[in-house]
């Protein structure tokens, strides 16, 4: 095992820089991430070959999401009313603690010992597994990627492909150690053996847990897409199904889900449609052969309403969790998801995590981007991620006392010294005489340019000013011309 | 081809979406332009600014270089110091009082003028009008040469393989990769070679490279390696921020390949003997 490896237990969101440094040293990780991301990038583009059509669809996706968010409170009420009418129990949670308490209570009422889970990022956000385990309930992941990282006591590295940072050899070794299976690096046999183990578990689980891709208000439908069938198993085999979702996942009607689904699956894996599209609208009805006896939906806020309250930041909630922004992010590709120390890594993580955890717990996230814009260019619902990152930086360096607080942890990077430096920069750049004197001195004293310029010279030689500035050269030249 | 099902959407959202319209260019060359050199060019690549002036003058255009200019404000803007960026932007705006086009020797600074100044002054109607007027007449150098001057370059150099690096903000805001490509393709003896992950960021990102030196360092190391692997004899870019980053990394690694600004490259390749002697 690579000793540099980042382990879930050591990683916190506050240490993004240090985590990144460790990841960068892990050559295997760098290699695995690069080849995985390259393949996802090309799959996405192949699945949407017509540029006009792709852009039209993105525009439509943006409109559908923006419209849903503009009616969010009404749609949530409608959703709740329709779900209850159809026999699904609805619970509201403002924090992850509340959400965990709700899930635990349901489990305890049913005397549950074992929970089987389909893929759900919101349950990761809640750290639900840990919470259930503490209370003596076993929570087993059934999505292949989630299962792999659970076996290795790690956190997901990606929101769609939780174990994408591992290659087949690493998974083979892991199965050998943890499941006592003979070593192989054949992907098909690895998957088949894990499936065999998981299949058994479905029949013994007391509760199945899933996420939700879209909650349709008008029809009271919980829509869930997946490729492996574990989502369908977890939502139909155990006697109780609990779905957990963020409040922003609601859309107005079924028609709205059509473009969003198309965008989601193409942006994520380059698929026109996934193998399974589950639409859940009620528990088992009399006379039906399968389905759970009880269905619950837990709607989690956890900082989302803070983002909702600001018209610019609200766009963060457009996200349909496709992962395309990660796949295209040069920072994410280098450091992998775990270095972020948050449930949602990559570009979307950098704009949503500060709402979920407060800027004080994610102080470096808004800065950990070169603002190259690749994320915004591919986002299927056109979230202006670079603009939102810039906005968060602004909130981050504001004085904590400054009025108009829109975010928890505003000013977590506030530094009087830094602000003063930028004021000096402003003064220097808006006083022509000062600017010219400064650049004159820099050019004349260029021989004295220090060789060590702190962080810059770790990876670069020191830049040396030219002998004459453009101001001087241009002046001399243009005077000669006239 | 409608395999993407977007027609299934509700009626009111089925309309063709508004797209950013292609920029329309004036017909005919202006007689006079402003040059905005940018702060990095001013101090580190002044020859690029001078070569831009030479190229413009050869097109018969008079160039004014307002001596009051400094920085477009981008470093403060992207670092979250919006107020400081706004005041520096205000100082620049004063300098371009006449109606002339403003030619900028860096795609990302041109992008700052065009895309972000309107955001900086969104609450000041009078300034906003000025800013919009500036945005309309701001051109990145390659764009201006290609679309406004309709330049015809005649290559005077020996056969050469060149790799082009474009800055991200420039390629995503100003499409400069297409402009620079078109200009290079006018040079008969120059072959443009592709490199891996060409559209990926070099890791500069202004203050990003100082705030996150390790991540940025990994990005520029990969970038320089793929430029090297392309077999190019020369690296060209229209953005001096990237060039400072890439060249600094080449030097640190002792790789004898240095990036040159597009303006300098074009000017050197197309000078006639007569021009060279004056
Ligand atoms: S921000 Fe956009 S690209 Fe990123 S996961 Fe969300 S929808 Fe996908």
GROMACS .gro file of N, CA, C and O and ligand atoms in nm, chain A residues 159 319-325 348 379-381 383 385, ligand 1:
model
   64
  159UNK      N    1  -1.866   1.185  -0.726
  159UNK     CA    2  -2.007   1.168  -0.689
  159UNK      C    3  -2.079   1.063  -0.773
  159UNK      O    4  -2.180   1.009  -0.733
  319UNK      N    5  -2.771   2.233  -0.968
  319UNK     CA    6  -2.690   2.114  -0.993
  319UNK      C    7  -2.772   1.985  -0.996
  319UNK      O    8  -2.854   1.960  -0.908
  320UNK      N    9  -2.748   1.903  -1.098
  320UNK     CA   10  -2.814   1.773  -1.107
  320UNK      C   11  -2.715   1.659  -1.077
  320UNK      O   12  -2.742   1.543  -1.106
  321UNK      N   13  -2.599   1.694  -1.021
  321UNK     CA   14  -2.503   1.594  -0.973
  321UNK      C   15  -2.459   1.495  -1.082
  321UNK      O   16  -2.467   1.374  -1.062
  322UNK      N   17  -2.414   1.551  -1.192
  322UNK     CA   18  -2.369   1.463  -1.301
  322UNK      C   19  -2.219   1.437  -1.291
  322UNK      O   20  -2.168   1.342  -1.349
  323UNK      N   21  -2.147   1.525  -1.226
  323UNK     CA   22  -2.002   1.505  -1.211
  323UNK      C   23  -1.918   1.556  -1.327
  323UNK      O   24  -1.795   1.547  -1.322
  324UNK      N   25  -1.982   1.610  -1.431
  324UNK     CA   26  -1.903   1.653  -1.548
  324UNK      C   27  -1.802   1.761  -1.511
  324UNK      O   28  -1.691   1.764  -1.566
  325UNK      N   29  -1.839   1.848  -1.417
  325UNK     CA   30  -1.745   1.955  -1.381
  325UNK      C   31  -1.618   1.897  -1.320
  325UNK      O   32  -1.509   1.949  -1.341
  348UNK      N   33  -1.819   2.165  -0.826
  348UNK     CA   34  -1.947   2.181  -0.757
  348UNK      C   35  -1.925   2.177  -0.607
  348UNK      O   36  -1.987   2.252  -0.530
  379UNK      N   37  -2.096   2.232  -1.766
  379UNK     CA   38  -2.209   2.207  -1.676
  379UNK      C   39  -2.340   2.201  -1.756
  379UNK      O   40  -2.376   2.295  -1.824
  380UNK      N   41  -2.412   2.089  -1.746
  380UNK     CA   42  -2.532   2.071  -1.830
  380UNK      C   43  -2.644   2.168  -1.796
  380UNK      O   44  -2.731   2.191  -1.879
  381UNK      N   45  -2.642   2.224  -1.676
  381UNK     CA   46  -2.748   2.319  -1.641
  381UNK      C   47  -2.690   2.460  -1.628
  381UNK      O   48  -2.752   2.548  -1.570
  383UNK      N   49  -2.446   2.619  -1.470
  383UNK     CA   50  -2.413   2.691  -1.347
  383UNK      C   51  -2.284   2.769  -1.374
  383UNK      O   52  -2.186   2.711  -1.417
  385UNK      N   53  -2.005   2.839  -1.258
  385UNK     CA   54  -1.923   2.802  -1.142
  385UNK      C   55  -1.808   2.901  -1.118
  385UNK      O   56  -1.787   2.943  -1.004
  761LIG     S1   57  -2.227   2.164  -1.117
  761LIG    FE1   58  -2.303   2.112  -1.320
  761LIG     S2   59  -2.141   1.982  -1.405
  761LIG    FE2   60  -2.105   1.988  -1.184
  761LIG     S3   61  -2.215   1.811  -1.105
  761LIG    FE3   62  -2.357   1.983  -1.095
  761LIG     S4   63  -2.472   1.972  -1.285
  761LIG    FE4   64  -2.293   1.845  -1.313
   0.00000   0.00000   0.00000
